[in-house]
Each structure stands twice: as C-alpha cells, then as structure tokens.
XYZ file of C-alpha atoms in Angstrom:
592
model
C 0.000 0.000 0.000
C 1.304 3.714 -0.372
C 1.183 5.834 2.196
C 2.955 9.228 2.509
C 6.276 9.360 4.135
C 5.726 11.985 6.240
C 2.504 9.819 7.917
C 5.645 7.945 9.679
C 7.573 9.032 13.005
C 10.680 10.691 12.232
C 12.905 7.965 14.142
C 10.345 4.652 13.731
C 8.088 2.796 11.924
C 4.779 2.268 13.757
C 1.993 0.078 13.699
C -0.656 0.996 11.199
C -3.609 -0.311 13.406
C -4.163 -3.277 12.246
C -5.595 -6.429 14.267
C -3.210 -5.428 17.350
C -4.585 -3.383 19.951
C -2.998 0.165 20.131
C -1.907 2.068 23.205
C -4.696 4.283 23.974
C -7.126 1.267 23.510
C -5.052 -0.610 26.366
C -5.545 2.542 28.424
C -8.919 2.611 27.870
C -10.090 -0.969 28.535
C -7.669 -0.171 32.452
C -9.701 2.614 32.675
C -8.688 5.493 30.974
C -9.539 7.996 34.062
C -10.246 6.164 36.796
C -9.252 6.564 40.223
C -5.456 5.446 39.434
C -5.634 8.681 37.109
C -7.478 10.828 39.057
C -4.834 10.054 42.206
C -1.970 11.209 39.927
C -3.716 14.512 38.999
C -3.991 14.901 42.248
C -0.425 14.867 43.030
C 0.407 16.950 39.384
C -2.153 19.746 40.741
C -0.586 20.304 43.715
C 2.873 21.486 42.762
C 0.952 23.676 40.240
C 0.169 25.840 43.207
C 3.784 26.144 43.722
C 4.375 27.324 40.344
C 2.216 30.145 40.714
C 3.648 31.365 43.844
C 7.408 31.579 41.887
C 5.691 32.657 38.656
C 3.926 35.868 40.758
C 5.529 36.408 43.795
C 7.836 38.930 42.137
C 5.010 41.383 41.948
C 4.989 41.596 45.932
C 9.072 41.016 46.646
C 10.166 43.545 43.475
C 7.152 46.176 44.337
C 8.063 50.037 44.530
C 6.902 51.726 47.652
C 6.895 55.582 47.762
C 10.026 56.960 48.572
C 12.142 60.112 48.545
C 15.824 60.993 48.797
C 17.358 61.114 52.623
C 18.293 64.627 53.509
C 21.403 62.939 56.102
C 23.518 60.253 56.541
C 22.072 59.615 59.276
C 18.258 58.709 58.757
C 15.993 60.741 61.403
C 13.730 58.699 63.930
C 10.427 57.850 62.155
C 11.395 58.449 58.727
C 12.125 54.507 58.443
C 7.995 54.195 58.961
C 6.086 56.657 57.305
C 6.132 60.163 55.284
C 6.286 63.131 57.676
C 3.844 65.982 56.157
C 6.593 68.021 55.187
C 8.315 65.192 53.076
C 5.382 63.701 51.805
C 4.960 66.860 50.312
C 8.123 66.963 48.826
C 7.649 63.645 47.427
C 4.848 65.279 45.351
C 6.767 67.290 43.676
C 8.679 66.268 40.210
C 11.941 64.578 40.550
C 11.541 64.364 44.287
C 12.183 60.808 44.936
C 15.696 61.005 42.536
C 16.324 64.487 43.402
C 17.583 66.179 46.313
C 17.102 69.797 47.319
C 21.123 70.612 48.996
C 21.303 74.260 50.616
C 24.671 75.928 49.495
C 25.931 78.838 51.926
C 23.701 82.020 52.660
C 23.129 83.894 49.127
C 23.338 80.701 46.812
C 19.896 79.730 45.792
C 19.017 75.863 46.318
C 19.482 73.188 43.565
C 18.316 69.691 43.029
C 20.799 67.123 42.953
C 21.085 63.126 42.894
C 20.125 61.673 46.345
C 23.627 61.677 47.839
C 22.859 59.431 51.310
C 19.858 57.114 49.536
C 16.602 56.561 50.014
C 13.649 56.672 52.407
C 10.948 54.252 51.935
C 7.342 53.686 53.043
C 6.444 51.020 55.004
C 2.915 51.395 55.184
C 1.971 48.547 52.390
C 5.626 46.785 52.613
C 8.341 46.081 55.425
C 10.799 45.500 52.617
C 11.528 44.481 49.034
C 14.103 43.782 46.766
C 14.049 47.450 45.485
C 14.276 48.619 49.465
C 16.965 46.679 50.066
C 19.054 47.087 47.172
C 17.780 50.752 46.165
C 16.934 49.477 42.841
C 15.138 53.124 42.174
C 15.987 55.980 40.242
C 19.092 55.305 37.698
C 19.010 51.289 39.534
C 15.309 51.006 38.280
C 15.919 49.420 34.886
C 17.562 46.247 36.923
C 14.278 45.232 38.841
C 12.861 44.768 35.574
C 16.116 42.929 34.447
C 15.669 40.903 36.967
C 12.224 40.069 35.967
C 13.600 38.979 32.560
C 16.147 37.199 33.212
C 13.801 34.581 35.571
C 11.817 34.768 32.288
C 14.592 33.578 30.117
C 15.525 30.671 33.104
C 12.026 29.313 31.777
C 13.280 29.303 28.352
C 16.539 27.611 29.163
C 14.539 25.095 31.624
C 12.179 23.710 28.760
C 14.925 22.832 26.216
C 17.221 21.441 29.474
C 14.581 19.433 31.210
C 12.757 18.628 28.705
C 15.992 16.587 26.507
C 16.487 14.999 29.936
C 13.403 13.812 30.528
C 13.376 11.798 27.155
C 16.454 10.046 28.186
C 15.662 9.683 31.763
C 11.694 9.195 32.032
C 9.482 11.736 33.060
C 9.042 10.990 37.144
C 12.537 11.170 37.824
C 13.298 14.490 36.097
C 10.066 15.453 37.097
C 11.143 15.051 40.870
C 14.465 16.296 40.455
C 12.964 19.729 39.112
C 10.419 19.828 42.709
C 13.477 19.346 44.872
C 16.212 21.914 43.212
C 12.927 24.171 42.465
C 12.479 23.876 46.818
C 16.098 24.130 47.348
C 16.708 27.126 44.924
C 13.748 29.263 45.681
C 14.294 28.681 49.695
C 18.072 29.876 48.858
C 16.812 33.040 47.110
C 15.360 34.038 50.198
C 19.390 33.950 51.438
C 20.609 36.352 48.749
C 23.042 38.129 49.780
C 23.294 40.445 46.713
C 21.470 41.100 43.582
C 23.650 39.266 41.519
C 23.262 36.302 43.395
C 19.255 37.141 43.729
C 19.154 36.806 40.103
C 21.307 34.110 39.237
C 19.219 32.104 41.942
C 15.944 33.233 39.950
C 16.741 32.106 37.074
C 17.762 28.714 38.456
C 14.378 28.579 39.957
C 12.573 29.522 36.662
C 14.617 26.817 34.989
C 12.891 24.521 37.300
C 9.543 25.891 36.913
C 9.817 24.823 33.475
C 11.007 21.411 34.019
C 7.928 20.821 36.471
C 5.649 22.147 34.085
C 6.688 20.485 30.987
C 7.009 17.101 33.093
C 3.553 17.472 35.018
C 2.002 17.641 32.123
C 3.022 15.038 30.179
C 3.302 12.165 32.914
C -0.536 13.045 33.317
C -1.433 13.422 29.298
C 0.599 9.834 28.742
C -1.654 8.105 30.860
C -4.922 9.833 30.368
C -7.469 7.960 27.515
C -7.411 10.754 24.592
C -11.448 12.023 25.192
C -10.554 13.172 28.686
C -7.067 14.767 28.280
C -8.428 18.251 27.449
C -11.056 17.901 30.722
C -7.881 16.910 32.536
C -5.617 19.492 31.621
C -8.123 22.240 32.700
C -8.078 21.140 36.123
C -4.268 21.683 36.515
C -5.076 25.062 35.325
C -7.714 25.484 37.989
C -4.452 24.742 40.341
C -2.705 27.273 39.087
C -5.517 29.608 38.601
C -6.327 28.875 42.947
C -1.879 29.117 43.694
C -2.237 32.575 42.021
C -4.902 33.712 44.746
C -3.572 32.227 47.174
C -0.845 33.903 46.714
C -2.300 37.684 47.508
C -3.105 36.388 50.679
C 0.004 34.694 51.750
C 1.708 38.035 50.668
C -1.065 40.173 52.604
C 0.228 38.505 56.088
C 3.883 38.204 55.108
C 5.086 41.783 54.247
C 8.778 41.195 53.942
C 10.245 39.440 51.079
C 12.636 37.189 52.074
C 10.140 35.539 54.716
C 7.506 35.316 51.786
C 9.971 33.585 49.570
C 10.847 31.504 52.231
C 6.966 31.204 52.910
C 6.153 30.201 49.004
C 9.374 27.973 48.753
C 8.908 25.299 51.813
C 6.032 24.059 51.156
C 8.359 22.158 48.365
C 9.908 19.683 51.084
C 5.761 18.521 51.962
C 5.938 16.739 48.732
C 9.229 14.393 49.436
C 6.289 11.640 49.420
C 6.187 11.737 46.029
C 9.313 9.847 45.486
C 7.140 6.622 46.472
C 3.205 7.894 45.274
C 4.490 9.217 41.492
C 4.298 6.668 39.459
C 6.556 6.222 35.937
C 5.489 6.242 32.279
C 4.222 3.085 30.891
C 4.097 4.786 27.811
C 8.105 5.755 27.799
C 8.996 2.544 29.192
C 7.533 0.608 26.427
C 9.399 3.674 23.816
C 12.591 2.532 25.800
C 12.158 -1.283 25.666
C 11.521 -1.639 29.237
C 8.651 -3.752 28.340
C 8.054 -5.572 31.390
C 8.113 -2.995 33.897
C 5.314 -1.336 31.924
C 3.609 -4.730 31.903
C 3.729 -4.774 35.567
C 2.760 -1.145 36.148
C -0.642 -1.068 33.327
C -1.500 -4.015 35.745
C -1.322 -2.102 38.804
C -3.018 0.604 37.018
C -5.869 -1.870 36.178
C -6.118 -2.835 39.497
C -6.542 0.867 41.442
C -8.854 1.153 38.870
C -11.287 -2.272 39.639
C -10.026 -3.804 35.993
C -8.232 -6.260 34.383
C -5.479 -5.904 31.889
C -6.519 -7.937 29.328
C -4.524 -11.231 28.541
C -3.805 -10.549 25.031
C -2.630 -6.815 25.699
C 0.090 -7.942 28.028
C 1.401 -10.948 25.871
C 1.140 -8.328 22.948
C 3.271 -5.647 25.282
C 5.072 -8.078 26.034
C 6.921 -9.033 22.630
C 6.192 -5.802 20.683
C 9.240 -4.500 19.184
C 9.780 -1.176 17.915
C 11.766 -1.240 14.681
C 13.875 1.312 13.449
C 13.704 2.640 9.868
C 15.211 4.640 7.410
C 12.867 7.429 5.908
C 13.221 11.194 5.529
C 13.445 12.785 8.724
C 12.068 16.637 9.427
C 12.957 19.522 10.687
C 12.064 23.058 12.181
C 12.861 24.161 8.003
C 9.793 21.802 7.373
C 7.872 24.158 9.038
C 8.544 27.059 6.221
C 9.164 24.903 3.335
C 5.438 24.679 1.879
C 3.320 27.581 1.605
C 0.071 26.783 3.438
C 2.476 25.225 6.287
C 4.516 28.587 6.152
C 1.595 30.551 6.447
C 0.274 29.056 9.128
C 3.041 28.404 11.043
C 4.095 32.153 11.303
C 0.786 32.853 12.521
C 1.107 30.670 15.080
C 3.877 32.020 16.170
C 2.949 35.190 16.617
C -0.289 34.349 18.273
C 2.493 32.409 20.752
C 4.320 35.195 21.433
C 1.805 37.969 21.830
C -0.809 35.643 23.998
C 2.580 35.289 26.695
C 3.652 39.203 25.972
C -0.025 40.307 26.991
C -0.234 37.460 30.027
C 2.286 38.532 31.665
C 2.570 42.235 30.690
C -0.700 42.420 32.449
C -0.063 40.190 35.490
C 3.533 41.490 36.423
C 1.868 45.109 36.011
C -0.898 44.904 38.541
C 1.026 47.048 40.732
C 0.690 49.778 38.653
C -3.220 50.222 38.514
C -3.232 52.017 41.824
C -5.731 49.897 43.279
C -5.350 47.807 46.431
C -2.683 45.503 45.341
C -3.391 42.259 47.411
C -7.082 42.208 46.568
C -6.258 43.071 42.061
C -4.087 40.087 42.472
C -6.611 37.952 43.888
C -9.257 39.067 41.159
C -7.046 38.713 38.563
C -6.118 34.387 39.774
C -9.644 34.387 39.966
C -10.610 35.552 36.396
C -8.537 32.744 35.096
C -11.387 30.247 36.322
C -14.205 31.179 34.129
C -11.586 32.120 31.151
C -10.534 28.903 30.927
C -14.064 27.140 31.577
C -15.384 29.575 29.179
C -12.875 27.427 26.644
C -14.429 24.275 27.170
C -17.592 25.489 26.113
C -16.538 27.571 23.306
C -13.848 25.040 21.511
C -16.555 22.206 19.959
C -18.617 25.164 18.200
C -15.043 26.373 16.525
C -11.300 26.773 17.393
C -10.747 29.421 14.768
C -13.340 32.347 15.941
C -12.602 31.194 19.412
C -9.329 32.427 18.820
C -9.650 35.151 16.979
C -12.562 37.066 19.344
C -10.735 35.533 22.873
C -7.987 37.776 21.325
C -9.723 40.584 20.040
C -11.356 40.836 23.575
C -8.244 41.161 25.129
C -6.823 43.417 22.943
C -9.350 46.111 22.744
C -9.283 45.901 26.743
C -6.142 47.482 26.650
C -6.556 49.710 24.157
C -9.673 51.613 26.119
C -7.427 51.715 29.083
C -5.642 54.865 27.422
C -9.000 56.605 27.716
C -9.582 56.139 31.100
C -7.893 58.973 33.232
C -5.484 57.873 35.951
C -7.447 58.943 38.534
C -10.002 56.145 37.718
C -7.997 53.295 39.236
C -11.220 51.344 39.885
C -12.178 51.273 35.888
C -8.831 51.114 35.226
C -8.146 47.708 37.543
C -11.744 46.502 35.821
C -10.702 46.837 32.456
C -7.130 45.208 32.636
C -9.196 42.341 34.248
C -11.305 42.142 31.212
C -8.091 42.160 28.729
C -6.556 39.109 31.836
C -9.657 37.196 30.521
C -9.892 37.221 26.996
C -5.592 36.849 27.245
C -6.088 33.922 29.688
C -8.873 31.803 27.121
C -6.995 32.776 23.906
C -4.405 31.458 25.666
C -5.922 27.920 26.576
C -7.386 27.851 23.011
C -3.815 28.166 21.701
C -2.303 25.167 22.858
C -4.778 23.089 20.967
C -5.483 24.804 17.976
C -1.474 24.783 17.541
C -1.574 20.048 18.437
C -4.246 20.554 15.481
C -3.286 22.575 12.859
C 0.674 21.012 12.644
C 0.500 17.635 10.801
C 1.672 14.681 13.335
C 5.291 14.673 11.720
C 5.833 18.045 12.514
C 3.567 18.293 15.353
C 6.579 18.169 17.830
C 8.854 20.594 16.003
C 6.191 22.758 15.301
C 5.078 22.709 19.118
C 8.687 23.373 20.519
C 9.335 26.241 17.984
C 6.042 28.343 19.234
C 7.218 27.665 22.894
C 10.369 29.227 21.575
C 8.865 32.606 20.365
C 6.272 32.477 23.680
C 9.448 32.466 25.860
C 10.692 35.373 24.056
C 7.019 37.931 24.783
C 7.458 36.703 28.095
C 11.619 38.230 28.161
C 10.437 41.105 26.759
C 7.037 41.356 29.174
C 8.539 43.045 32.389
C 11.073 45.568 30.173
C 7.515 46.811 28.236
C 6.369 47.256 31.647
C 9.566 49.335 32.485
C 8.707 51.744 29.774
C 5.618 53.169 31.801
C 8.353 55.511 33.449
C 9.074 57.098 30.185
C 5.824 56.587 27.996
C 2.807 55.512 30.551
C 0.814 54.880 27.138
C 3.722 52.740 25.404
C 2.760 50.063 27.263
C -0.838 49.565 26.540
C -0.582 50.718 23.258
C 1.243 47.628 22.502
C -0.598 44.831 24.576
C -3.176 46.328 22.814
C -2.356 46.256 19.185
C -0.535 43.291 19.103
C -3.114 41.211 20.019
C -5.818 43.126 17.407
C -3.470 41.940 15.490
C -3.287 38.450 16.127
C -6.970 38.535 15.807
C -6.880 39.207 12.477
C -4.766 36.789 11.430
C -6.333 34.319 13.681
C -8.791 34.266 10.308
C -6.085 33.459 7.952
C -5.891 29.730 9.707
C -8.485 26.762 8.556
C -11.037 25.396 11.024
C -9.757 22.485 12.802
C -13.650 21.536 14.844
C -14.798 18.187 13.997
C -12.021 17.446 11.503
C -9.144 14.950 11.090
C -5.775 15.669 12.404
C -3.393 16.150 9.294
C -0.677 13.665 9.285
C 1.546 14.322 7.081
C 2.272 17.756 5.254
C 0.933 16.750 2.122
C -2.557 16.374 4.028
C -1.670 20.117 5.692
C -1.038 21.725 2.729
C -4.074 20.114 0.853
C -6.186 20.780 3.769
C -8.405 23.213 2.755
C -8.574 21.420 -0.552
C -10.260 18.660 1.219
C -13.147 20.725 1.977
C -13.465 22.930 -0.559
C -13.009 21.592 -3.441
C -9.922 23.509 -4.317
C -6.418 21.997 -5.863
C -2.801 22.358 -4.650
C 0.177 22.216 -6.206
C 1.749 18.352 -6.132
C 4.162 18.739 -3.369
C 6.890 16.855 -5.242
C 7.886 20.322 -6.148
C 8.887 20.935 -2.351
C 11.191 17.819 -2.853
C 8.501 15.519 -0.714
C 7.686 12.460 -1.788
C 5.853 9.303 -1.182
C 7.184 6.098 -0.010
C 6.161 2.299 -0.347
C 5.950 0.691 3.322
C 5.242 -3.125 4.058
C 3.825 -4.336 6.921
C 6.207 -5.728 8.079
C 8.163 -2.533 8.454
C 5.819 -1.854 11.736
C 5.786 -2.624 15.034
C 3.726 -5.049 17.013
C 2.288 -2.585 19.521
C 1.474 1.306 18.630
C 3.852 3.251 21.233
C 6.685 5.098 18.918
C 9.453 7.434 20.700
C 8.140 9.892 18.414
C 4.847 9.954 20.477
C 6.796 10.951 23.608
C 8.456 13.791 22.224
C 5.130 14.775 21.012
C 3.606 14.833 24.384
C 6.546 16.807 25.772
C 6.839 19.399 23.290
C 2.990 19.859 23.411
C 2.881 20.160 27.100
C 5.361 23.280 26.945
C 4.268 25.872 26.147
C 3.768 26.259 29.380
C 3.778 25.929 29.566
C 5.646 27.378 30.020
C 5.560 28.959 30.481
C 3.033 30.389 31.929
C 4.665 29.322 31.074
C 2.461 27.540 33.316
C 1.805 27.573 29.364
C 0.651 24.583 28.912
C -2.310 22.753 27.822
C -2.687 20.486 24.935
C -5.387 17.677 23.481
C -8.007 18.582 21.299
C -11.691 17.316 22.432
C -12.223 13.557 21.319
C -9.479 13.900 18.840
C -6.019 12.090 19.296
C -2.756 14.633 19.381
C -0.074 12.445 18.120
C-alpha cells in the first residue's frame, strides 16, 4: 500500500492499526480515568500551586513603595515608617524621589541634585523588598525589571534542558528532580546576599519551573485515555488559577520578602512523598524497551482502577518491538518549506508570542493600577477560572473564531485603558481584568489549535518552535512594563495592538472543529482542498515524496518514541511557560 512518508515518526516505523490493539485502547479498557488517574492529577495539581507562587511572587518582593531621597547620613527617627507631612509633600513634587534639594551657603539659591545618602521608603503597604533593600530606584530602576527577565529567560533555558532529559531519563525522575532543586533554589533566594546572586538564583528557579511544568504535564497526558485529556488538563489550570490567589493572601500577612519567599518555597519539602506515590510512564517505558516494567505497572493501574489488563494486551506488550527505519526525517525548516504550512506556522507564532507578551505584561503590572494591590491580584487568579471554563464550552462550536474574538477581547481591553484617566484606578483595575480574561482563554485555546493545525510529523517541532517565540514575549514582558516611566501609554498601546493583530490573522488559519488531524504535510497543505473543493500544487515540487511501506516494516504494539516527544513538546508551552503555558489535546481527537 502507499502511504505518505511523512505519515511515519521521524525515528520509527509504527503500527498501522491493524488487528493489534494500540496504546490508547489498552488505556482505555484499564480505565482510561479512573481513580489510578485521578490520584496522579492529584499529586500533578498540587505542585501547580507552587508554580504560581514563583511565577507571581515577584510582583509583591520587586514592588516600589513611595520613597524620597534622605536629607542625612544619618536617617531621622520615624522616617524609616512613614512620610512626615513636610516630606510627603516633597515627594509630590517632580523629581523628588531622585532628586535632592542641597542648601549651598547664605546667598546661593538651592538646587536639586542626585540623592547623595539614599533613600527613604514607606512602610505602610511593605516592610521590605528587593528594590528597598538594594535601592533598585531611580538610575538602579531598569535592573528590577532585568531581573524580571532574566527569571523569564531561566524558563526558556529550563524547557529545552529538562525537557531533553526527561526523554532520556523518564518523566518521574526528572520530574522530581525539578520539585526538589525548584524547593532548594527558591528557599536559597530568600538567602541572597546580593542582587547578583538574587538573580542568578531566579533564574535557576525559573529553569525549574519549566522542568515541572513540561514534566507534570506530560506524565498526566501519557496516561490519560485521549477524550478526557483536554477535561484533565483544565483542572491543573484550575491549580494554578487557585496558587495565584492564594498567593495575595500569603503576601497580605507576610510583608517582607525574604520571609515570603521563604513562605512560598517550603512548602516544596511537603511533597518528598512523592518519590514513592508518582508513578513512571508506561508509555516511555515501552518507547525505551523496558517492556516488562510497563507490563507490571498497566497491571497495577488496572487494578486501582477495579479492571483487568486484558490477557492478550500484556502478551502483545510483552513481545512488541519497535523497529527502526530509514525514511526522511524533518525539521524546524519543514515548518517554512510549503506555503500553506509557512503561512500558518508564522501565525502561530505570533499568536504564541503575543498571547505570553499580553499574560504577563498584564499580570507582572498589577502594581501599577493604583488599586489595592493584594485584593487586584486575587481578582485577577480568579478571572482565570471562568476564562478557561469559558474554553471548554466555546472550543466544539469552533477553534478558529474562538481564537480570533478571545484575542480581540483582550486586545481592545487594553486599548480603552488609554481613555480612562489615571485617577479612575477602579475602571482602570476593571478593564485590565477584562483584557486578563480574553488573554487567559486565547491562551488555553492556543495550545490546541497549535496540536491541530501542525501535521503529526511536525507536530513536535512545530510545538517546541512556538514555545520558543512564547518564551521570548514573556523576556520582553517586564522591560515593556519598564517603559511606563518614560511613555505611561507605550505600554498599553502595545498589549493592545498586538493582540488586534493576532486577531486578524487568527482568520487566515483553517477550522480544525470536527475534523481529522493532518498527518503528514501533504494532508496540511491540501487541507483546505479537502473541503473545498480547491487543488494544490503536487508537493513533489517541495522535494517531498511518497514512499512504499510493508507491513512488516511496523511494530507489534502502537507506542513510537516519536509519540513521547510529542507529548513533551505539546505540554510546553507552558507551559511554560506560563509558562504555566501549557495545555494540549483537542476534544475527542487524538494529538499524536
């Protein structure tokens, strides 16, 4: 029979379905999400609460308080506390809190000059922050944002480091080496003795966040049946969603920030249990020809779950091999090499990198509304619940307008925020919320319109190269931010048009609802053909051809590597990310 060559795994040959049960079908007939499943969601939810404390806690710990320059060296009694009338009157004025006024002798009027002996702070919302204690103000105010970056880029680093380990070494045990240096880094931030060493520690811990992200995800997707992986990975959301209000109250009692990052870090050595309640991944086991230990663990699978693995299945397990082969491997230049797959995947991209841009420009800015911090941040976790369960409900009537008016929504959001006056903090707070929302479900929707649109031999490049440009709105998130000092509209003006933006492109992609997953890129590029009616050019002329397999070229049981890489690079974005960033599975519809 002739099938194309890019229907096949870029490492393996696979089985083509025929009388031998496949992998999802022996999940399924265990009991695809029983309680076995629902135990380990249990214990992947729960360090998603931890990710959203090191993900947000930097809008407490790196927060501005008023301040003004310190007339002495030696700071007078009360200062330390609060704004004496006089001085809090000064600090109205321009320049006041980078500018000192110095009284040359009698006869010399007075000029402002650079604080000479620091700063005084307010303590009336914090006791202290990273800015307090480093005076990252005035010409030092740039590097709180840098610092905010830089933990960004630690997320980018973690997904390519953790996630290449985790296909060598299995999912559980990279998975638990990211909770414990993630608990051992983040309590050592709260140690810094410097801001160097604050940062470097950061990013450290955002290269962890990563790895427990990326690895979460995909332990739980891998042994989830495929019709309840999108149901699934909305309730780690909801984890994150509930870490991220939790946090605003944690940070309401605990006002200085190295006891808060102690506070949010800790709670990491709870979860040394894991190391015997995690289980491994039957599905990478049986990718690594570890056949019987994934024999033994489906069966204690079936057994939490009140089922039997079936005979057959585990003497088919049991001598499946996975055959190597010899056809035309891909790359990230597949990607661009065809127009409709060009097309498409630069939109993508984009819609990547503005949906993290936007995310985070508006979380790490809640500071800035002039509202009551602690309570904005707990409205703002919150909105994330009916964003995302909006998402469930709007993805089977169409992924395509879903994305496009999710986007437009928060886009416009923004854009009105410029006509609201600054001393409308309330409308202004109410607003950003609204642009938090639509942000928040064009960002679920993202993750699988992105597993839908990319044919399966691509899906994993195509995956890992949007994670790529999401990482880079999030670098660039907290330095857009930093431009309020200068331009106060900058800011806006671009979370808002970008995403406009996005929205209209958003049309330019083809309807994925109710249709097959493109395997190969001949079936991408003649996708819209399919349904319309309408030809494409043969894609011989992009040097892609078709290939003769026999069946004996696959394997005996359905489980290629190139599934597991799928999985991981799907889960990433999130997963980053956020990158939590991070959901993945169409509804009903396989991903691999």
């Amino acid at each position: 029979m002739d099938i194309d060559a890019s229907a096949l795994p870029s490492d393996l040959h696979i089985d083509l379905h025929f009388p031998n049960m496949d992998f999802d079908q022996i999940l399924s007939r265990i009991g695809g999400f029983g309680k076995f499943q629902k135990m380990l969601y249990v214990w992947i939810c729960l360090p998603q609460i931890l990710l959203a404390f090191h993900m947000m806690v930097s809008i407490f710990t790196g927060s501005t308080p008023p301040h003004h320059c310190r007339e002495s060296p030696v700071p007078a009694p009360g200062n330390q506390s609060r704004f004496p009338g006089e001085l809090s009157l000064n600090f109205s004025l321009p320049g006041s809190s980078c500018l000192s006024s110095e009284r040359p002798p009698p006869g010399n009027r007075t000029e402002q000059v650079a604080c000479a002996h620091g700063w005084v702070y307010s303590k009336e919302t914090f006791h202290s922050t990273t800015v307090t204690e480093w005076d990252l103000v005035c010409d030092k105010a740039a590097l709180n944002s840098l610092g905010s970056s830089i933990y960004m880029l630690g997320l980018l680093v973690g997904s390519l480091l953790f996630g290449a380990m985790a296909d060598r070494y299995g999912r559980r045990l990279v998975l638990l080496l990211c909770i414990a240096l993630q608990t051992v880094l983040g309590v050592s931030v709260a140690f810094a003795p410097n801001f160097p060493v604050y940062v470097i520690l950061r990013f450290s811990v955002g290269t962890t966040v990563s790895g427990v992200i990326i690895n979460a995800f995909v332990l739980g997707t891998e042994w989830t049946c495929t019709r309840r992986r999108m149901l699934a990975g909305i309730f780690t959301d909801y984890a994150f969603g509930l870490g991220y209000m939790l946090l605003a109250g944690v940070a309401y009692l605990i006002r200085d920030w190295r006891k808060l990052q102690f506070a949010i870090s800790a709670p990491g050595f709870l979860l040394i249990f894991y190391v015997w309640v995690l289980p491994r991944s039957a599905r990478w086991l049986l990718a690594n020809d570890r056949r019987e230990e994934a024999v033994a663990l489906l069966r204690q699978a079936a057994l939490v779950n009140g089922r039997v693995l079936p005979a057959a299945a585990a003497a088919q397990l049991e001598s499946c091999r996975i055959a190597a082969g010899s056809q035309r491997s891909y790359s990230a230049a597949d990607l661009v090499r065809t127009p409709q797959m060009r097309k498409r995947a630069l939109v993508l991209f984009y819609i990547w990198f503005v949906n993290v841009l936007v995310y985070y420009g508006l979380s790490l800015g809640v500071s800035r509304l002039g509202t009551d911090l602690y309570l904005t941040q707990f409205v703002f976790g919150l909105v994330e619940i009916p964003a995302r369960s909006l998402v469930l409900l709007a993805l089977p009537r169409g992924r395509r307008l879903s994305q496009s008016g999710f986007l437009a929504v928060g886009g416009l959001a923004c854009l009105l925020m410029l006509a609201v006056p600054a001393d409308r903090p309330n409308v202004l707070a109410a607003l950003a919320m609204v642009g938090k929302f639509g942000i928040t479900a064009s960002f679920a929707v993202v993750y699988v319109y992105t597993a839908e649109i990319f044919p399966t031999v691509l899906r994993q490049t195509g995956i890992g190269a949007s994670c790529m440009f999401a990482r880079v709105g999030g670098v660039l998130a907290p330095a857009l931010n930093a431009l309020r000092g200068h331009s106060p509209a900058a800011p806006l003006l671009i979370f808002g048009a970008s995403p406009l933006l996005a929205a209209v492109l958003a049309l330019a992609l083809p309807e994925t609802a109710g249709r097959p997953l493109p395997d190969t890129v001949e079936d991408a590029e003649n996708w819209d053909a399919r349904y319309s009616r309408r030809a494409r050019p043969p894609l011989r002329e992009y040097g892609i051809r078709r290939v003769r397999v026999h069946p004996s070229h696959s394997a005996s049981c359905s489980v290629p590597r190139s599934e597991e890489k799928t999985s991981e690079d799907t889960s990433r974005a999130a997963s980053s990310a956020r990158s939590g960033a991070h959901r993945l599975s169409p509804s009903g519809d396989e991903v691999e």
